[in-house]
Tab-separated table of C-alpha atoms in Angstrom:
chain	number	residue	atom	x	y	z
A	654	MET	CA	5.495	7.270	19.841
A	655	SER	CA	8.809	8.347	21.212
A	656	ALA	CA	11.329	9.908	20.661
A	657	MET	CA	15.587	10.237	20.667
A	658	GLY	CA	18.332	11.718	18.941
A	659	ASP	CA	21.347	9.181	18.883
A	660	ARG	CA	23.203	8.025	15.687
A	661	ASP	CA	21.091	5.367	13.304
A	662	GLN	CA	21.694	1.664	14.950
A	663	PHE	CA	21.089	0.042	12.066
A	664	ASP	CA	19.968	0.513	7.988
A	665	VAL	CA	16.767	-0.731	8.268
A	666	LEU	CA	14.424	-2.069	10.975
A	667	VAL	CA	12.658	-5.047	10.212
A	668	VAL	CA	9.262	-5.571	12.536
A	669	GLY	CA	8.622	-9.594	11.637
A	670	ALA	CA	10.141	-12.057	11.186
A	671	GLY	CA	7.596	-14.397	8.898
A	672	PRO	CA	8.027	-15.059	5.368
A	673	SER	CA	8.269	-11.182	4.475
A	674	GLY	CA	9.754	-9.809	6.706
A	675	ALA	CA	12.350	-12.062	6.840
A	676	ALA	CA	13.272	-12.206	2.956
A	677	ALA	CA	13.278	-8.553	3.044
A	678	ALA	CA	16.025	-9.011	5.432
A	679	ALA	CA	18.441	-11.700	3.584
A	680	TRP	CA	18.088	-9.352	0.544
A	681	LEU	CA	19.037	-5.894	2.049
A	682	ALA	CA	21.587	-7.805	4.190
A	683	ASP	CA	22.742	-9.640	0.664
A	684	ALA	CA	23.732	-6.088	-0.568
A	685	GLY	CA	25.244	-5.048	2.739
A	686	HIS	CA	22.615	-2.602	4.646
A	687	ARG	CA	22.707	-3.055	8.677
A	688	VAL	CA	19.726	-4.869	9.380
A	689	LEU	CA	17.825	-5.545	12.558
A	690	VAL	CA	14.824	-8.412	12.359
A	691	VAL	CA	12.609	-8.734	15.703
A	692	ASP	CA	9.776	-10.708	16.084
A	693	ARG	CA	7.390	-10.912	19.224
A	694	LYS	CA	7.515	-15.141	18.651
A	695	ALA	CA	9.906	-17.023	19.954
A	696	PHE	CA	11.366	-19.875	17.432
A	697	PRO	CA	9.972	-22.235	15.763
A	698	ARG	CA	6.091	-21.160	16.395
A	699	GLU	CA	3.143	-22.148	14.785
A	700	LYS	CA	0.852	-20.223	12.229
A	701	THR	CA	-2.569	-20.579	10.959
A	702	CYS	CA	-1.352	-21.852	7.248
A	703	GLY	CA	-2.164	-24.141	4.123
A	704	ASP	CA	2.031	-24.590	4.660
A	705	ALA	CA	1.836	-25.702	0.445
A	706	LEU	CA	4.357	-23.553	-1.389
A	707	THR	CA	3.594	-22.491	-5.270
A	708	PRO	CA	5.516	-22.375	-8.000
A	709	ARG	CA	5.897	-18.241	-7.192
A	710	ALA	CA	6.926	-19.082	-3.869
A	711	VAL	CA	9.856	-21.884	-5.022
A	712	ARG	CA	11.073	-18.909	-7.293
A	713	GLN	CA	10.872	-16.533	-4.351
A	714	LEU	CA	12.860	-19.228	-2.118
A	715	GLU	CA	15.321	-20.976	-5.007
A	716	ASP	CA	16.630	-16.907	-5.477
A	717	LEU	CA	17.277	-17.207	-2.068
A	718	GLY	CA	19.009	-20.158	-2.197
A	719	LEU	CA	17.020	-22.491	-0.845
A	720	ALA	CA	16.819	-25.336	-3.045
A	721	ASP	CA	18.408	-27.491	-1.017
A	722	GLU	CA	16.978	-26.538	2.452
A	723	LEU	CA	13.617	-27.037	0.394
A	724	ALA	CA	14.232	-30.352	-1.215
A	725	PRO	CA	13.845	-32.751	1.706
A	726	HIS	CA	10.509	-31.844	1.570
A	727	LEU	CA	7.091	-32.616	0.358
A	728	ARG	CA	7.270	-31.896	-3.384
A	729	PHE	CA	3.530	-31.850	-5.423
A	730	GLU	CA	2.990	-31.528	-9.123
A	731	GLY	CA	-0.443	-29.777	-9.666
A	732	LEU	CA	-3.999	-29.219	-7.756
A	733	ARG	CA	-6.448	-32.078	-7.029
A	734	SER	CA	-9.709	-30.406	-7.017
A	735	ILE	CA	-12.789	-31.901	-5.941
A	736	ALA	CA	-16.804	-30.872	-6.820
A	737	HIS	CA	-20.329	-32.124	-7.782
A	738	GLY	CA	-18.921	-36.024	-7.582
A	739	VAL	CA	-16.113	-35.109	-10.540
A	740	THR	CA	-12.284	-34.837	-9.965
A	741	ILE	CA	-9.744	-33.437	-11.940
A	742	GLU	CA	-6.309	-33.838	-11.271
A	743	LEU	CA	-4.432	-30.343	-12.976
A	744	PRO	CA	-0.910	-30.563	-12.660
A	745	TRP	CA	1.278	-26.924	-12.155
A	746	PRO	CA	1.662	-25.391	-16.317
A	747	ASP	CA	4.878	-24.951	-18.074
A	748	HIS	CA	6.773	-21.597	-17.092
A	749	PRO	CA	9.743	-19.870	-18.582
A	750	ASP	CA	10.162	-17.751	-15.029
A	751	PHE	CA	8.933	-20.413	-12.217
A	752	PRO	CA	9.043	-24.038	-11.636
A	753	PRO	CA	6.230	-26.538	-12.466
A	754	TYR	CA	6.258	-27.997	-8.895
A	755	GLY	CA	5.226	-26.731	-5.549
A	756	TYR	CA	6.797	-28.261	-1.753
A	757	VAL	CA	4.223	-28.469	1.191
A	758	ILE	CA	6.537	-27.269	4.697
A	759	ARG	CA	5.345	-26.694	7.874
A	760	ARG	CA	5.420	-22.799	8.556
A	761	CYS	CA	7.365	-23.685	11.818
A	762	ASP	CA	10.073	-25.077	9.779
A	763	LEU	CA	9.618	-22.857	6.641
A	764	ASP	CA	9.915	-19.194	8.184
A	765	GLY	CA	13.457	-20.807	9.867
A	766	LEU	CA	14.705	-21.570	6.782
A	767	VAL	CA	13.858	-17.801	5.788
A	768	ALA	CA	15.400	-16.334	9.129
A	769	ASP	CA	18.520	-18.554	9.233
A	770	ARG	CA	19.526	-17.280	5.780
A	771	ALA	CA	18.948	-14.076	6.666
A	772	VAL	CA	21.008	-13.937	9.453
A	773	LYS	CA	24.018	-15.705	6.855
A	774	ALA	CA	23.384	-12.957	5.195
A	775	GLY	CA	24.501	-11.033	8.245
A	776	ALA	CA	20.930	-9.605	9.589
A	777	THR	CA	20.873	-9.657	13.311
A	778	LEU	CA	17.704	-11.313	14.673
A	779	ARG	CA	16.154	-11.247	17.439
A	780	THR	CA	13.537	-13.513	18.481
A	781	GLY	CA	10.657	-12.841	21.577
A	782	THR	CA	11.138	-9.145	21.386
A	783	GLU	CA	8.188	-6.890	20.713
A	784	ALA	CA	7.749	-3.745	18.455
A	785	LEU	CA	5.926	-2.139	21.423
A	786	GLU	CA	5.284	1.364	19.299
A	787	PRO	CA	7.346	3.731	16.488
A	788	VAL	CA	10.791	6.101	17.550
A	789	VAL	CA	10.039	9.313	15.823
A	790	ASP	CA	12.496	12.107	15.380
A	791	GLY	CA	11.334	15.417	13.343
A	792	GLY	CA	8.106	13.859	12.432
A	793	LEU	CA	10.224	10.955	10.657
A	794	VAL	CA	9.598	7.182	11.862
A	795	ARG	CA	13.586	6.069	12.958
A	796	GLY	CA	13.018	2.854	14.503
A	797	ALA	CA	11.240	1.672	17.532
A	798	VAL	CA	10.941	0.897	21.252
A	799	LEU	CA	11.993	-3.013	21.537
A	800	ARG	CA	11.099	-5.080	24.607
A	801	ALA	CA	12.629	-8.270	24.529
A	802	LYS	CA	10.558	-11.150	27.122
A	803	GLY	CA	11.638	-10.229	30.044
A	804	GLY	CA	13.076	-6.730	29.983
A	805	SER	CA	12.910	-3.242	29.758
A	806	PRO	CA	11.877	-1.418	27.169
A	807	GLU	CA	14.590	0.031	24.426
A	808	PRO	CA	14.370	2.478	21.556
A	809	VAL	CA	16.381	1.339	18.357
A	810	ARG	CA	16.996	3.452	15.808
A	811	ALA	CA	17.030	2.894	11.976
A	812	ARG	CA	16.682	4.862	8.741
A	813	TYR	CA	14.118	2.847	7.463
A	814	VAL	CA	11.193	0.339	9.335
A	815	ILE	CA	9.926	-2.434	7.239
A	816	VAL	CA	6.244	-3.312	9.132
A	817	ALA	CA	6.039	-7.113	8.311
A	818	ASP	CA	4.276	-8.293	11.433
A	819	GLY	CA	1.551	-10.216	10.116
A	820	ALA	CA	-2.941	-9.101	9.308
A	821	ASN	CA	-3.759	-7.366	13.224
A	822	SER	CA	-0.211	-5.021	12.357
A	823	ARG	CA	-0.082	-3.566	15.551
A	824	PHE	CA	2.624	-2.005	14.835
A	825	GLY	CA	1.268	-0.616	11.716
A	826	ARG	CA	-1.657	0.353	13.102
A	827	ALA	CA	-0.007	2.888	14.856
A	828	LEU	CA	1.225	4.312	12.160
A	829	GLY	CA	-1.824	4.595	10.791
A	830	THR	CA	-2.529	1.836	8.539
A	831	ALA	CA	-6.311	0.415	8.215
A	832	ARG	CA	-7.737	-2.084	6.053
A	833	ASP	CA	-9.975	-0.610	3.443
A	834	ARG	CA	-13.137	-2.799	4.223
A	835	THR	CA	-14.480	-2.765	0.734
A	836	TYR	CA	-11.782	-5.536	-0.395
A	837	PRO	CA	-12.832	-8.889	0.598
A	838	LEU	CA	-11.902	-10.601	3.773
A	839	GLY	CA	-9.992	-13.760	4.174
A	840	VAL	CA	-11.062	-16.536	7.181
A	841	ALA	CA	-9.794	-19.840	7.152
A	842	ALA	CA	-9.456	-22.511	10.084
A	843	ARG	CA	-6.781	-25.635	9.859
A	844	GLY	CA	-5.967	-28.356	11.717
A	845	TYR	CA	-3.122	-31.494	11.492
A	846	PHE	CA	-3.750	-34.820	11.335
A	847	GLN	CA	-2.436	-38.422	10.901
A	848	SER	CA	-3.081	-40.173	7.429
A	849	PRO	CA	-1.646	-43.021	5.216
A	850	TYR	CA	-1.605	-40.716	2.039
A	851	HIS	CA	-0.115	-37.719	3.594
A	852	ASP	CA	2.766	-38.062	1.147
A	853	GLU	CA	0.535	-37.881	-2.083
A	854	PRO	CA	2.217	-35.387	-4.650
A	855	TRP	CA	-1.331	-33.634	-5.009
A	856	ILE	CA	-2.546	-30.833	-3.051
A	857	GLU	CA	-6.360	-31.181	-3.043
A	858	SER	CA	-8.645	-28.922	-3.005
A	859	HIS	CA	-12.494	-29.077	-2.567
A	860	LEU	CA	-15.493	-26.824	-4.070
A	861	ASP	CA	-18.721	-28.136	-3.078
A	862	LEU	CA	-18.721	-28.223	0.749
A	863	ARG	CA	-21.502	-30.013	2.512
A	864	ASP	CA	-22.877	-31.473	5.251
A	865	ARG	CA	-23.098	-34.853	6.586
A	866	ALA	CA	-27.135	-33.917	5.516
A	867	GLY	CA	-26.004	-32.898	1.525
A	868	ASN	CA	-27.006	-29.704	2.504
A	869	HIS	CA	-25.032	-26.995	0.776
A	870	LEU	CA	-22.124	-24.759	2.991
A	871	PRO	CA	-20.077	-22.046	1.789
A	872	GLY	CA	-16.077	-21.436	1.078
A	873	TYR	CA	-13.894	-24.476	-0.150
A	874	GLY	CA	-11.929	-27.543	1.620
A	875	TRP	CA	-8.288	-28.285	1.868
A	876	VAL	CA	-6.414	-31.164	2.490
A	877	PHE	CA	-2.553	-30.772	1.890
A	878	PRO	CA	-0.098	-34.266	2.748
A	879	VAL	CA	2.420	-32.617	4.640
A	880	GLY	CA	4.750	-35.915	3.825
A	881	ASP	CA	5.996	-36.419	7.326
A	882	GLY	CA	2.879	-38.976	8.734
A	883	THR	CA	0.134	-35.968	8.313
A	884	VAL	CA	-1.945	-34.012	6.631
A	885	ASN	CA	-2.966	-29.892	7.021
A	886	VAL	CA	-6.700	-30.278	6.610
A	887	GLY	CA	-8.718	-26.583	6.275
A	888	VAL	CA	-11.605	-24.506	5.584
A	889	GLY	CA	-12.096	-20.869	3.872
A	890	LEU	CA	-14.417	-18.177	3.084
A	891	LEU	CA	-14.402	-14.704	2.239
A	892	SER	CA	-16.693	-12.055	3.188
A	893	THR	CA	-18.128	-12.136	-0.346
A	894	PHE	CA	-19.412	-15.279	0.757
A	895	ALA	CA	-23.470	-14.195	1.873
A	896	GLY	CA	-23.927	-14.836	5.269
A	897	TRP	CA	-20.389	-14.992	5.992
A	898	LYS	CA	-20.231	-13.445	9.609
A	899	GLU	CA	-22.811	-15.848	11.262
A	900	VAL	CA	-20.257	-18.252	9.698
A	901	ASN	CA	-18.541	-20.831	12.541
A	902	THR	CA	-15.023	-21.338	10.984
A	903	THR	CA	-15.051	-24.161	13.730
A	904	HIS	CA	-18.067	-26.013	12.853
A	905	LEU	CA	-17.438	-25.108	9.068
A	906	PHE	CA	-13.838	-27.314	9.985
A	907	GLU	CA	-16.055	-29.679	11.657
A	908	ALA	CA	-18.491	-30.198	9.184
A	909	PHE	CA	-15.475	-30.453	6.025
A	910	CYS	CA	-13.697	-33.236	8.167
A	911	GLU	CA	-16.817	-35.484	8.921
A	912	THR	CA	-17.623	-35.022	4.873
A	913	ALA	CA	-14.572	-35.481	3.843
A	914	PRO	CA	-12.818	-38.476	1.362
A	915	ALA	CA	-12.445	-41.838	3.805
A	916	ARG	CA	-9.687	-42.287	2.644
A	917	TRP	CA	-7.843	-40.052	3.945
A	918	GLY	CA	-8.363	-41.018	7.515
A	919	ILE	CA	-9.795	-37.896	9.328
A	920	ALA	CA	-11.132	-38.094	12.373
A	921	PRO	CA	-11.062	-36.723	15.815
A	922	ASP	CA	-8.478	-40.102	17.194
A	923	THR	CA	-6.334	-38.983	14.387
A	924	ALA	CA	-6.704	-35.183	15.197
A	925	CYS	CA	-2.570	-33.889	16.391
A	926	GLY	CA	-4.662	-31.551	17.986
A	927	PRO	CA	-7.319	-28.546	18.074
A	928	PRO	CA	-7.303	-26.294	14.915
A	929	THR	CA	-6.382	-23.127	14.694
A	930	GLY	CA	-8.297	-20.101	13.089
A	931	GLY	CA	-7.753	-16.592	11.500
A	932	LYS	CA	-8.473	-13.262	9.016
A	933	LEU	CA	-6.318	-12.977	6.265
A	934	PRO	CA	-6.958	-8.847	4.575
A	935	THR	CA	-6.528	-9.981	0.711
A	936	GLY	CA	-5.733	-8.039	-2.702
A	937	LEU	CA	-3.356	-5.286	-1.005
A	938	SER	CA	-6.266	-3.549	0.981
A	939	VAL	CA	-3.993	-2.128	4.060
A	940	PHE	CA	-3.286	1.870	3.597
A	941	PRO	CA	-1.350	3.642	3.060
A	942	LYS	CA	1.465	0.875	2.363
A	943	VAL	CA	4.534	3.479	2.420
A	944	GLY	CA	5.910	6.731	4.250
A	945	PRO	CA	8.610	9.008	4.439
A	946	THR	CA	11.186	6.033	6.086
A	947	TRP	CA	8.244	2.891	6.018
A	948	CYS	CA	6.651	0.645	4.333
A	949	THR	CA	4.384	-2.448	4.640
A	950	VAL	CA	4.913	-5.987	3.295
A	951	GLY	CA	3.145	-9.147	3.681
A	952	ASP	CA	-0.300	-9.700	5.272
A	953	ALA	CA	0.361	-6.292	7.580
A	954	SER	CA	0.304	-4.385	3.679
A	955	GLY	CA	-2.981	-7.031	2.530
A	956	ALA	CA	-0.811	-9.324	0.633
A	957	VAL	CA	-2.978	-12.562	0.028
A	958	ASN	CA	-4.532	-13.744	-3.360
A	959	PRO	CA	-8.049	-13.416	-3.251
A	960	PHE	CA	-8.470	-15.871	-5.689
A	961	ASN	CA	-7.096	-19.281	-3.632
A	962	GLY	CA	-6.420	-17.336	0.175
A	963	GLU	CA	-2.579	-17.644	-0.918
A	964	GLY	CA	-0.215	-15.342	0.602
A	965	ILE	CA	2.806	-16.707	0.719
A	966	SER	CA	4.516	-16.206	-2.293
A	967	LEU	CA	3.057	-12.718	-2.157
A	968	ALA	CA	4.986	-12.413	1.327
A	969	TYR	CA	8.335	-13.360	-0.970
A	970	GLU	CA	7.772	-11.657	-3.783
A	971	THR	CA	6.176	-7.914	-1.106
A	972	GLY	CA	9.062	-8.538	1.152
A	973	ARG	CA	12.223	-8.327	-1.756
A	974	LEU	CA	10.012	-5.524	-3.878
A	975	ALA	CA	10.204	-3.256	-0.315
A	976	ALA	CA	14.045	-4.705	0.069
A	977	ASP	CA	14.238	-3.193	-3.449
A	978	ALA	CA	12.737	0.353	-2.852
A	979	ILE	CA	14.888	0.578	0.248
A	980	ASP	CA	18.273	-0.839	-0.940
A	981	GLU	CA	17.981	1.923	-3.903
A	982	ALA	CA	16.946	4.506	-1.017
A	983	LEU	CA	19.763	4.078	0.425
A	984	ARG	CA	22.463	3.675	-2.027
A	985	VAL	CA	21.754	6.982	-3.943
A	986	GLY	CA	20.840	8.567	-0.227
A	987	ASP	CA	17.074	9.692	-0.970
A	988	GLY	CA	13.939	8.807	0.333
A	989	LEU	CA	11.590	9.362	-2.156
A	990	ALA	CA	13.059	5.977	-3.927
A	991	LEU	CA	10.944	4.366	-1.543
A	992	ALA	CA	7.813	6.104	-2.593
A	993	GLY	CA	7.683	4.833	-5.732
A	994	TYR	CA	7.514	1.337	-3.460
A	995	PRO	CA	3.018	1.320	-4.084
A	996	ALA	CA	3.869	1.719	-7.923
A	997	ARG	CA	5.643	-1.743	-7.950
A	998	LEU	CA	2.866	-3.312	-6.119
A	999	GLU	CA	0.139	-1.874	-8.645
A	1000	GLU	CA	2.173	-2.653	-11.670
A	1001	ARG	CA	2.535	-5.818	-10.740
A	1002	TYR	CA	-0.784	-6.865	-8.739
A	1003	GLY	CA	-3.060	-3.722	-9.446
A	1004	LEU	CA	-4.692	-5.260	-12.908
A	1005	TYR	CA	-3.975	-9.400	-11.121
A	1006	PHE	CA	-6.411	-7.692	-8.029
A	1007	LYS	CA	-8.836	-5.928	-9.943
A	1008	VAL	CA	-10.083	-9.210	-11.316
A	1009	ALA	CA	-9.560	-11.581	-8.821
A	1010	ARG	CA	-12.109	-9.048	-6.110
A	1011	ALA	CA	-14.651	-8.783	-9.393
A	1012	PHE	CA	-14.799	-12.453	-9.334
A	1013	VAL	CA	-14.898	-13.311	-5.874
A	1014	ARG	CA	-17.461	-11.133	-5.738
A	1015	ALA	CA	-19.593	-13.469	-8.235
A	1016	ILE	CA	-18.593	-16.490	-6.172
A	1017	GLY	CA	-19.772	-14.723	-2.829
A	1018	ASN	CA	-23.606	-15.725	-4.309
A	1019	PRO	CA	-23.681	-19.648	-3.671
A	1020	ALA	CA	-26.126	-20.024	-6.933
A	1021	VAL	CA	-23.540	-18.519	-8.810
A	1022	MET	CA	-20.619	-21.150	-6.862
A	1023	ARG	CA	-22.405	-23.884	-7.304
A	1024	GLU	CA	-23.252	-23.280	-11.038
A	1025	LEU	CA	-19.754	-22.471	-12.155
A	1026	THR	CA	-17.834	-25.154	-10.285
A	1027	ARG	CA	-20.488	-27.781	-11.803
A	1028	VAL	CA	-19.940	-26.538	-15.517
A	1029	GLY	CA	-15.709	-25.985	-15.114
A	1030	PHE	CA	-15.429	-29.287	-13.881
A	1031	TYR	CA	-16.401	-31.074	-17.514
A	1032	SER	CA	-14.443	-28.579	-18.834
A	1033	ARG	CA	-11.330	-29.605	-18.206
A	1034	SER	CA	-9.358	-26.614	-20.829
A	1035	LEU	CA	-11.360	-24.181	-18.314
A	1036	MET	CA	-10.063	-25.496	-15.304
A	1037	GLU	CA	-6.903	-25.272	-16.680
A	1038	TRP	CA	-7.061	-21.406	-17.460
A	1039	VAL	CA	-8.564	-21.412	-13.789
A	1040	LEU	CA	-6.132	-22.757	-12.253
A	1041	ARG	CA	-3.077	-20.532	-14.051
A	1042	ILE	CA	-5.025	-17.452	-13.066
A	1043	MET	CA	-6.019	-18.209	-9.234
A	1044	ALA	CA	-2.326	-18.795	-8.767
A	1045	ASN	CA	-1.422	-16.230	-11.051
A	1046	LEU	CA	1.015	-18.126	-13.203
A	1047	LEU	CA	-0.804	-16.581	-17.334
A	1048	ARG	CA	3.297	-16.877	-19.467
A	1049	PRO	CA	3.982	-13.482	-20.869
A	1050	ASP	CA	3.609	-14.664	-23.467
A	1051	GLU	CA	-0.127	-15.485	-23.670
A	1052	LEU	CA	-2.580	-13.305	-25.177
A	1053	GLY	CA	-2.279	-10.294	-23.204
A	1054	PRO	CA	-2.751	-11.935	-19.441
A	1055	ALA	CA	-4.549	-9.060	-18.661
A	1056	GLU	CA	-7.447	-9.996	-21.406
A	1057	VAL	CA	-7.353	-13.101	-20.670
A	1058	ALA	CA	-8.529	-12.475	-17.200
A	1059	TYR	CA	-11.376	-10.507	-17.777
A	1060	GLN	CA	-12.787	-12.310	-20.560
A	1061	LEU	CA	-12.481	-15.486	-18.760
A	1062	VAL	CA	-13.846	-13.234	-14.976
A	1063	GLU	CA	-16.566	-12.220	-17.478
A	1064	ARG	CA	-16.971	-15.676	-18.548
A	1065	LEU	CA	-17.716	-17.501	-15.456
A	1066	VAL	CA	-20.344	-14.881	-14.425
A	1067	ALA	CA	-21.964	-14.734	-17.297
A	1068	LEU	CA	-22.638	-19.058	-17.227
A	1069	GLY	CA	-24.184	-18.410	-13.661
A	1070	PRO	CA	-28.169	-17.784	-12.612
A	1071	GLU	CA	-28.045	-13.977	-11.513
A	1072	PRO	CA	-28.357	-13.247	-7.847
């Protein structure tokens, strides 16, 4: 770690210009603060992602004033879920706070939209620039040593630092953050394929994966229409699934592509390139989330929904919560305001993620997973509740969301056989 004594150049340094970092930068710049955002990659760049924006993510982007920028992209009305030969189409529920629709937009386009929004608000963006190590002054993190591609290391000072450099978070590890390995870890692989059904208004999930011989496979699959002539196809599984370490995600991806509905046209000759993959810490599993002058957001904090592997909405929301906390700290001149950031996360997500962890532990047993999907798919009302809970879209006026979630998880687990 480096140290220097010059005056601060920025109020906030954001390490990572993905969804959480760019959103935090936009909100802080809107509030009039001097913000620098750096990202190791040059834009546009690809990311392993399903590319689907849930109503919660859309709400955050519309709050940022990006509704017009989203409008040209594929809008979808809900989730088509398939298992045991049964297909259920579940529209997004009506909700007072979130729209009843989502969008599919490639991350290479989406991340640029939000980063540009931050720049328009007054933030400075440097892509192709790596944060090598923290700048430390008097025992406090006061910026980072930055190096642009082909350049020399340069210390840059800031009063606060937001760590938003993704699931692997090298900068976070330099500050002492680590994933709690008792929390579920997600792994996924995805690729793009040309498809005649690229503009369908439903995203599709497959909860009963099998190989061509009919053998059950762990995990789940998805086909998300992108609207540009292609579909995003992927597979995922959690570390709660039995034998997950022995699962080769590339082989799982290939098996799903071989058995996905033929109408999509998923085949080697329609592939747009090789699949990419990655690991995702879930359930806010990275600790600590805050220091006296820094905090983590998005994937760097483990902000991925264990129920469904979705992290974009959580990235925008945690980026906004962090921006609120740092804005307060800057306005009142008291860093203790930042210390309340973990409590804000706990208030919003703590109980929900506790329920999610219990659920994914239960479905880690293949027999339980098969039985729950079999029973659930013959009860539309039950599946509607599952969608609401998995997407974190319970309405405030519904019977105590926490109690309802617990009751549903208990009911589902009770339906399945013992592990």
